[in-house]
Each structure stands twice: as structure tokens, then as C-alpha cells.
XYZ file of C-alpha atoms in Angstrom:
482
model
C 32.263 7.376 7.940
C 33.778 7.831 4.447
C 31.807 4.907 3.003
C 28.609 6.262 4.534
C 29.151 9.753 3.085
C 30.091 8.344 -0.316
C 26.967 6.174 -0.263
C 24.733 9.197 0.305
C 26.548 11.133 -2.415
C 26.136 8.253 -4.884
C 22.411 8.077 -4.142
C 22.037 11.789 -4.874
C 24.089 11.510 -8.064
C 22.021 8.475 -9.037
C 18.910 10.616 -8.890
C 20.500 13.505 -10.805
C 21.896 11.394 -13.632
C 20.378 7.906 -13.758
C 16.829 8.983 -12.952
C 17.159 11.623 -15.696
C 18.293 8.865 -18.065
C 15.235 6.764 -17.137
C 13.045 9.784 -17.869
C 14.572 10.046 -21.356
C 14.085 6.322 -21.936
C 10.398 6.632 -21.096
C 9.951 9.772 -23.191
C 7.701 12.151 -21.297
C 5.174 14.358 -23.045
C 4.690 17.636 -21.185
C 1.561 18.434 -23.207
C -0.173 15.088 -22.750
C -3.252 15.407 -20.472
C -2.835 13.369 -17.300
C -5.690 11.371 -15.708
C -5.907 13.962 -12.925
C -6.737 16.631 -15.498
C -8.878 14.627 -17.928
C -10.741 12.338 -15.489
C -11.190 14.515 -12.395
C -13.768 13.013 -10.015
C -12.935 14.916 -6.783
C -12.356 11.619 -4.946
C -9.353 9.753 -6.362
C -8.614 11.705 -9.553
C -7.689 15.027 -7.965
C -4.960 17.397 -9.270
C -2.506 18.145 -6.452
C 0.714 20.191 -6.189
C 3.819 18.152 -7.038
C 5.394 18.699 -3.595
C 2.336 17.262 -1.866
C 2.288 14.265 -4.181
C 5.980 13.672 -3.430
C 5.276 13.743 0.308
C 2.368 11.329 -0.065
C 4.351 8.974 -2.311
C 7.366 9.008 0.001
C 5.301 8.221 3.074
C 3.184 5.676 1.175
C 6.214 3.631 0.172
C 8.300 4.140 3.321
C 6.348 2.322 5.995
C 8.532 0.468 8.469
C 10.756 -0.839 5.671
C 13.605 1.712 5.652
C 13.696 1.602 9.474
C 13.003 -1.970 10.573
C 14.378 -3.489 7.360
C 17.544 -1.400 7.611
C 18.084 -2.407 11.254
C 17.751 -6.087 10.374
C 19.886 -5.596 7.260
C 22.621 -3.878 9.275
C 23.172 -7.202 11.051
C 24.868 -8.358 7.839
C 27.409 -5.507 8.029
C 28.487 -2.923 5.410
C 27.146 -5.146 2.621
C 23.843 -3.498 3.524
C 25.201 -0.135 2.362
C 26.011 -1.516 -1.076
C 22.571 -3.099 -1.523
C 20.751 0.043 -0.407
C 22.714 2.239 -2.838
C 22.799 -0.052 -5.864
C 19.307 -1.394 -5.248
C 17.751 2.053 -4.842
C 19.327 3.451 -8.014
C 19.331 0.589 -10.483
C 16.346 -1.440 -9.273
C 14.080 0.619 -7.014
C 14.169 3.925 -8.896
C 13.574 2.181 -12.227
C 10.806 -0.012 -10.795
C 9.015 2.908 -9.141
C 9.400 5.371 -12.008
C 8.193 3.119 -14.801
C 5.370 1.540 -12.783
C 4.118 5.020 -11.898
C 4.469 6.392 -15.409
C 2.806 3.360 -17.011
C -0.162 3.865 -14.713
C -0.136 7.539 -15.701
C -0.216 6.604 -19.394
C -3.057 4.116 -18.842
C -5.595 6.385 -17.117
C -4.290 5.721 -13.601
C -4.958 1.974 -13.769
C -3.919 -0.205 -10.835
C -0.729 -2.213 -11.234
C -2.554 -5.517 -11.741
C -4.361 -4.056 -14.763
C -1.126 -2.623 -16.197
C 0.538 -6.015 -15.781
C -2.354 -7.576 -17.703
C -1.832 -5.233 -20.652
C 1.792 -6.284 -21.164
C 1.959 -9.835 -19.762
C -1.477 -11.110 -20.703
C -4.884 -11.866 -19.114
C -3.781 -14.979 -17.180
C -1.089 -13.044 -15.318
C -3.579 -10.209 -14.778
C -6.026 -12.495 -12.969
C -3.226 -13.889 -10.828
C -1.962 -10.413 -10.008
C -5.410 -9.185 -9.053
C -5.642 -11.804 -6.329
C -1.991 -11.452 -5.364
C -2.033 -7.666 -4.937
C -5.294 -7.630 -2.991
C -3.967 -10.249 -0.575
C -0.629 -8.429 -0.280
C -2.289 -5.094 0.467
C -4.539 -6.602 3.122
C -1.385 -8.097 4.691
C 0.301 -4.688 4.585
C -2.683 -2.925 6.099
C -2.904 -5.495 8.885
C 0.825 -5.453 9.644
C 0.766 -1.653 9.708
C -2.064 -1.703 12.234
C -0.391 -3.972 14.765
C 3.106 -2.487 14.336
C 2.290 1.135 15.217
C -0.280 0.067 17.843
C 2.445 -1.774 19.751
C 4.871 1.137 19.353
C 2.304 3.647 20.676
C 1.477 1.292 23.534
C 5.156 1.258 24.452
C 5.414 5.061 24.184
C 2.446 5.485 26.538
C 3.752 2.887 29.021
C 0.688 0.698 28.495
C -1.774 3.380 29.591
C -4.358 1.788 27.309
C -4.739 -1.654 25.851
C -2.986 -2.345 22.553
C -6.419 -3.147 21.148
C -7.641 0.369 21.923
C -4.876 1.709 19.669
C -5.706 -0.935 17.067
C -9.301 0.312 16.931
C -8.207 3.956 16.746
C -5.815 3.214 13.884
C -8.477 1.164 12.090
C -10.841 4.121 12.439
C -8.327 6.454 10.820
C -7.645 3.917 8.056
C -11.351 3.614 7.364
C -11.740 7.379 6.942
C -8.607 7.743 4.796
C -9.805 4.913 2.550
C -13.218 6.482 1.984
C -12.666 10.250 1.945
C -11.416 12.176 -1.121
C -7.626 12.189 -1.188
C -7.425 15.962 -0.767
C -9.601 16.009 2.381
C -7.480 14.002 4.813
C -4.376 12.371 3.326
C -3.005 15.406 1.496
C -3.480 17.560 4.606
C -1.916 15.239 7.186
C 1.001 13.849 5.176
C 3.107 17.045 5.087
C 3.106 16.993 8.916
C 3.971 13.288 9.038
C 6.658 13.847 6.410
C 8.191 16.653 8.466
C 8.452 14.281 11.440
C 10.203 11.684 9.269
C 12.671 14.204 7.876
C 13.418 15.681 11.319
C 14.032 12.182 12.656
C 16.446 11.353 9.840
C 18.219 14.714 10.058
C 18.571 14.379 13.829
C 20.164 10.950 13.552
C 22.574 12.184 10.878
C 23.639 15.139 13.036
C 24.346 12.812 15.958
C 26.353 10.506 13.693
C 28.506 13.412 12.534
C 28.957 15.162 15.884
C 29.398 12.263 18.330
C 32.282 9.827 18.506
C 30.776 7.109 16.328
C 32.798 5.002 13.905
C 30.688 3.691 11.051
C 32.301 0.589 9.517
C 33.799 1.121 6.066
C 33.068 -0.842 2.915
C 36.215 -2.922 2.544
C 36.874 -6.380 1.133
C 37.318 -7.669 4.686
C 33.941 -6.212 5.713
C 31.996 -7.401 2.675
C 31.065 -10.662 4.334
C 28.118 -12.046 6.216
C 28.454 -10.674 9.761
C 25.302 -12.254 11.162
C 25.648 -14.581 14.131
C 24.895 -17.671 12.023
C 25.812 -17.106 8.339
C 24.779 -20.653 7.436
C 21.244 -20.061 8.696
C 20.985 -16.555 7.228
C 23.042 -16.545 4.019
C 23.720 -13.082 2.647
C 22.176 -14.122 -0.667
C 19.207 -14.071 -0.768
C 18.275 -13.076 2.823
C 19.799 -9.574 2.786
C 18.016 -8.688 -0.461
C 14.634 -9.565 1.008
C 15.342 -8.144 4.458
C 16.111 -4.693 3.031
C 13.232 -4.275 0.609
C 11.633 -0.833 0.916
C 15.089 0.745 1.246
C 16.175 -0.717 -2.100
C 13.298 -2.184 -4.141
C 9.786 -3.157 -3.104
C 6.827 -4.410 -5.089
C 4.519 -2.668 -2.641
C 5.620 0.646 -4.175
C 3.996 -0.317 -7.481
C 0.650 -0.665 -5.723
C 0.957 2.880 -4.367
C 2.118 4.690 -7.508
C -1.297 4.568 -9.251
C -2.749 6.616 -6.375
C -0.312 9.376 -7.268
C -0.684 8.845 -11.018
C -4.300 9.953 -10.527
C -3.169 13.252 -8.975
C -0.210 14.371 -11.156
C -0.776 17.436 -13.291
C 2.137 16.909 -15.723
C 4.318 13.967 -16.783
C 7.348 16.139 -16.016
C 6.661 15.691 -12.298
C 7.063 11.903 -12.525
C 10.829 11.834 -12.022
C 10.743 13.814 -8.788
C 7.734 11.980 -7.405
C 8.501 8.357 -8.266
C 12.305 8.144 -8.562
C 12.786 10.975 -6.059
C 10.729 9.298 -3.349
C 12.633 6.029 -3.836
C 16.043 7.690 -3.568
C 14.887 9.619 -0.485
C 13.801 6.362 1.086
C 17.235 4.950 0.292
C 18.834 7.801 2.253
C 16.580 7.068 5.244
C 17.523 3.375 5.077
C 21.233 4.258 4.910
C 20.961 6.416 8.019
C 19.158 3.716 10.006
C 21.583 1.020 8.859
C 24.505 3.222 9.948
C 23.103 4.118 13.376
C 22.241 0.464 13.992
C 25.843 -0.568 13.310
C 27.283 1.982 15.749
C 24.708 2.357 18.526
C 25.408 -1.137 19.868
C 29.191 -0.544 19.537
C 29.593 -2.524 16.304
C 27.874 -5.065 14.070
C 28.637 -7.904 16.487
C 27.098 -5.895 19.312
C 24.003 -5.301 17.186
C 23.669 -9.032 16.532
C 24.062 -9.834 20.224
C 21.515 -7.219 21.283
C 19.004 -8.386 18.686
C 19.448 -12.031 19.734
C 18.812 -11.056 23.357
C 15.554 -9.341 22.375
C 14.249 -11.989 19.924
C 15.323 -9.926 16.864
C 12.771 -7.277 17.794
C 13.516 -4.388 15.434
C 10.841 -2.227 17.098
C 12.760 -2.487 20.367
C 16.010 -1.521 18.603
C 14.396 1.493 16.888
C 12.959 2.623 20.208
C 16.316 2.306 22.001
C 18.201 4.129 19.251
C 15.701 6.997 19.102
C 15.495 7.612 22.833
C 19.212 7.354 23.523
C 20.686 9.049 20.471
C 18.234 11.937 20.238
C 17.348 12.557 23.860
C 13.943 13.605 25.195
C 12.403 15.937 22.605
C 14.361 14.474 19.712
C 13.446 10.971 20.768
C 9.759 11.863 20.858
C 10.002 13.382 17.368
C 11.796 10.276 16.149
C 9.162 7.988 17.616
C 6.442 10.099 16.010
C 8.267 9.563 12.722
C 8.505 5.836 13.397
C 4.773 5.679 14.118
C 3.868 7.911 11.167
C 5.817 5.734 8.714
C 3.701 2.572 8.993
C 0.435 4.451 9.469
C 0.952 6.389 6.239
C 1.530 3.133 4.392
C -1.277 1.241 6.053
C -3.946 3.796 5.174
C -3.010 3.921 1.494
C -2.652 0.132 1.384
C -6.383 -0.125 2.062
C -7.117 2.779 -0.268
C -5.171 1.252 -3.156
C -6.855 -2.097 -2.443
C -10.219 -0.378 -2.845
C -9.079 1.107 -6.158
C -7.839 -2.251 -7.443
C -11.237 -3.785 -6.695
C -12.940 -0.792 -8.337
C -10.833 -1.341 -11.482
C -11.645 -5.061 -11.473
C -15.402 -4.576 -11.123
C -15.483 -1.366 -13.200
C -17.190 0.375 -10.286
C -17.277 4.171 -10.317
C -16.116 5.588 -6.973
C -17.825 8.962 -6.942
C -20.614 7.749 -4.634
C -19.744 7.001 -1.026
C -21.991 3.940 -0.891
C -19.959 2.234 -3.627
C -16.743 2.942 -1.730
C -18.359 1.371 1.335
C -19.276 -1.772 -0.616
C -15.613 -2.362 -1.411
C -14.038 -1.134 1.830
C -16.066 -2.805 4.586
C -15.116 -6.408 3.612
C -11.440 -5.396 3.501
C -11.492 -4.135 7.071
C -13.392 -7.163 8.336
C -10.751 -9.475 6.845
C -7.923 -7.299 8.181
C -9.361 -7.331 11.705
C -9.546 -11.125 11.628
C -5.895 -11.233 10.512
C -4.826 -9.159 13.522
C -5.338 -12.362 15.527
C -2.499 -14.006 13.559
C 1.047 -13.742 14.908
C 2.677 -10.521 13.638
C 5.973 -12.278 12.839
C 4.280 -14.799 10.555
C 2.449 -12.075 8.618
C 5.654 -10.039 8.239
C 7.690 -13.000 6.918
C 5.145 -13.837 4.251
C 4.783 -10.172 3.369
C 8.564 -9.897 2.864
C 8.656 -12.650 0.233
C 5.396 -11.738 -1.512
C 6.533 -8.111 -1.620
C 9.705 -8.958 -3.563
C 7.826 -11.420 -5.773
C 5.490 -8.604 -6.778
C 8.554 -6.484 -7.622
C 9.733 -9.300 -9.889
C 6.450 -9.380 -11.819
C 6.408 -5.585 -12.170
C 10.025 -5.531 -13.434
C 9.193 -8.135 -16.099
C 6.108 -6.087 -17.042
C 8.208 -2.950 -17.513
C 10.785 -4.927 -19.484
C 8.058 -6.193 -21.818
C 6.790 -2.631 -22.288
C 10.297 -1.367 -23.129
C 10.851 -4.189 -25.630
C 7.469 -3.586 -27.251
C 8.349 0.122 -27.550
C 11.863 -0.608 -28.894
C 13.418 1.198 -25.921
C 16.542 0.166 -23.924
C 15.069 -2.764 -22.012
C 18.258 -3.598 -20.103
C 17.405 -0.955 -17.486
C 14.838 -3.347 -16.015
C 15.844 -6.652 -17.653
C 18.959 -6.969 -15.477
C 17.145 -6.107 -12.202
C 14.312 -8.452 -13.217
C 16.683 -11.407 -13.630
C 18.492 -10.616 -10.382
C 15.309 -10.196 -8.326
C 13.841 -13.366 -9.842
C 16.894 -15.225 -8.537
C 16.489 -13.561 -5.136
C 12.788 -14.340 -4.812
C 12.927 -17.948 -6.007
C 16.003 -18.795 -3.941
C 14.495 -17.180 -0.852
C 11.293 -19.209 -0.897
C 13.339 -22.389 -1.318
C 15.666 -21.602 1.581
C 13.521 -19.656 4.073
C 11.786 -21.138 7.151
C 8.414 -19.984 5.800
C 9.241 -21.681 2.498
C 10.686 -25.114 1.705
C 13.706 -24.924 4.063
C 15.974 -26.664 1.580
C 19.722 -26.931 2.240
C 21.578 -23.928 0.857
C 23.172 -25.705 -2.106
C 19.849 -27.160 -3.241
C 18.149 -23.783 -2.843
C 20.828 -22.038 -4.920
C 20.557 -24.664 -7.650
C 16.767 -24.498 -7.614
C 16.831 -20.696 -7.728
C 19.177 -20.744 -10.722
C 16.999 -23.240 -12.610
C 13.801 -21.337 -11.799
C 15.323 -18.049 -12.946
C 16.569 -19.632 -16.173
C 13.096 -21.042 -16.833
C 11.468 -17.636 -16.243
C 13.876 -15.979 -18.684
C 13.174 -18.625 -21.335
C 9.395 -18.320 -20.903
C 9.606 -14.512 -21.012
C 11.590 -14.557 -24.254
C 9.131 -17.020 -25.796
C 6.226 -14.784 -24.747
C 7.876 -11.720 -26.298
C 8.514 -13.501 -29.602
C 4.942 -14.777 -29.780
C 2.970 -11.747 -28.674
C 5.060 -8.661 -29.442
C 3.165 -7.597 -32.551
C -0.225 -8.383 -30.997
C 0.425 -6.411 -27.802
C 1.871 -3.421 -29.699
C -1.193 -3.235 -31.972
C -3.543 -3.569 -28.976
C -1.847 -0.766 -27.048
C -1.699 1.511 -30.097
C -5.409 1.002 -30.758
């Protein structure tokens, strides 16, 4: 229990001190007009209260990650606590804050366009395709996930496909309607469900006879059933993504950058939402380690149920929180993916609008961009959910890598302390490259070969990045200043 409490305290202190340091590094300008104020269009560029933007950002980035990812990550043992805390503060908070603020400074541009400014046109074209594909994956995954959960909650009263169509209908409306007409009105209610769920689980942890494993040298090992098949590095760092660092967050931040009234609100919205998500992930990792008696019991239960994290979340909610509490928790579990799926499609529409320079004031233009996205997503619902999720996991962290290198380039160009993202960029590059070499959906190389390949790939990326900086620093700085 002590390690768990200390972990929460460190997350809070990380927000108070390190997030404030990141704000100083960026250098906010309270008097600078934000896109919401200077480019208001009553559709996407809409000034909103900071608390509403925080709620939207938190739910946008949360999804199933801090729940399902934390359950799967808990199978590794207390090492998950360390990654959630250190990842959220030193990687996730920095990634989310700077990606959001850079969008804010560049008229609310989508992340692919921001990447193009600092890493060049070739990377921009690649990122345009990459982010659109990723967001369609996210939207599809977050249709099937909640549809199956609701089907389970209703004891199969309707077909799963009925719920799929209902969720698609909501996604279609939330993608098309002005952000203040549907999303900003529903999200506070969804957010309340998430917070009640998390608070309820914490109360049960503190009041019942649960013994959360401590972070000790003996416990900082791979506790999965087959450590050789699931090595702690890099698997843990991809498994727990949204609860530590996730590239998907950078696709969501521009939505909020178009609604912020003052740069001062950026810390609370971007870093604050990430740290809050870290707390949620910590709670779910802790309850997963104790609900099934211990980490070994969790691994055995997951093996019996084909590593079905949705089943585990359902069991934990119903049994730990009882009838009413369990229903609230399940509402939170359903709300989490739905509030990421809807904005995944919305941000995909905005990326395409940025690419084609298409004004979004007219509904017909929003329809032109949105209808093909939903057709593709519906086709993808026929693909096995597990396959989509595995590829999303790797592509998600790869996007985080590109965004971290983009922020690092920006900081170097501005003569600011670049180490705040340089170190996470190197680490996450090693994670992402090693993972694709070792994972079943990748090259399935033996561990030693994958580690060697990951090291060489990371070294090559660092060398190429440094060469790019030396060659283009003056050009990029002059372009941005003009």
C-alpha cells in the first residue's frame, strides 16, 4: 500500500513542479490571441471554459488505455507502477503539453502539419497517412470494444451489431456537429462517471483487506507467466501506453487547442489530463494485482480467459463495487472508449481538412470528409479485434516517438532545454523499434537479436536527427519566424 500511495503522491508532485517547469520552458504568453479567439468559426474553433476543455481532453485521451492497458500491465508486477509514474511525468506530460501548445501556437494545426514544420515535408506526408490510418483504427477499435461491453451488461438482449450501429450513429453526429453542441455537453457527465469509478475503487482498496504489492528489488522483475515470451522491455512499455505516454494524445490536443481562451490554461489541460490519466491507470493496476489474490493469480485468471482484459474489468467492477457501484463503474468503462472513439473520427476529419485546406463551416464539406471515414471503419469492424488492437499498440507508440522528436527539434531551434523531450525520445525510439522486431505482429526475432536491432535502429535515428538539425536549423528558424 505504501508504494501505491507514494506513487500517487509523486504523480501529483510531478504535476505541481515538473509540469510548471515545462510551462516555463515553453514560455507562455498570456496576452497572445489563441486560435479560439482569433479564428472562431462556431464549429471547431469555439472558445470554451477551461474546466470543460480539461474534461474533454481527459476523456479524449483516456479511452480503454488506462483500464485495459493497466490490467495487462499489472501482469508484470509492481514494475508497472514505476512505468506509470515515471512515464506520465517525464514522457507523457511533456509529450502532451508541448504537442498541444505547438498546435496552439500554429493556429490549431493538426499534429501531422506541426510535425512537417519542424521535421520537414517528407515526414509530414508520411505522418498525414500514418495519423489518418491510426485514427481510423482507434475509431474502429472503440466501436467494437464498448459494443461488446454493453452487450455483456445487457445479457445479450440485443445483437452486438445493434450496439455497433448505435455507437456509429453517435460518432457520426459528434464528428459533424459543432463541438459545443454535443461533445462539450455530454463529456462532463461521462467524466463524472469515470471519476466516481476511480474514487470508488480507491475507497475499496483503502477500506478492505487488500495488500498491494510493494516496489522492492525482489518485486522489480517480470512476473508474467512466460517472461521469455513477454520480456519486460519492451512489452510493458507498449502495453501501458495511455497511462504513461501515447501518441494518440497528440492527435487529440489540436481539438482542444482550437477551444482554449488563454495559453495559461495549457498546463492544466494538457499536462493535467495526462497526470490524471496516470492516477486512473495506477488505481486499475493496483486493483488488478489484488483482486485475483496476487500477481500470479491475475496471470492465471487472464490465461484462463484468453487474456481478455474486458472480462477482468467487468469482474473487478461488479465484485469490488457491488450493484450500484458496479453499474457506475461499467458506465465509466463504456464512456472511456466512446469518448475517445468519437473524437478520433473528429480529429481525423480535421486532419483531412488541414491537408486539403477545406473550410469546415459548411456541413456539406464536413460530410465529404466524414462519410468515407465511417465506410472504411465499418469494413474494418469485420477484422478480428485483437489484431487491430495489437497493431494500434505499436503504431500508437511509434507516433509518440515522432512527436517527441518533433518537440525536441522545436526546443533546439528555439534554444530551449531540449533534454526534456530528447531523453524520452531516445528511450521511446528504443521501445518502439525493439517491440516491432520482437512482437508476434512484427518480425518475431529472438530476444537478443531484437535488442541488438533496436539499439542499432535507435542509434541510427539519433545520428540522422543530429544531422538534420545541423543542416536545417537556420532554415527552419527563419521559416517559422517569417
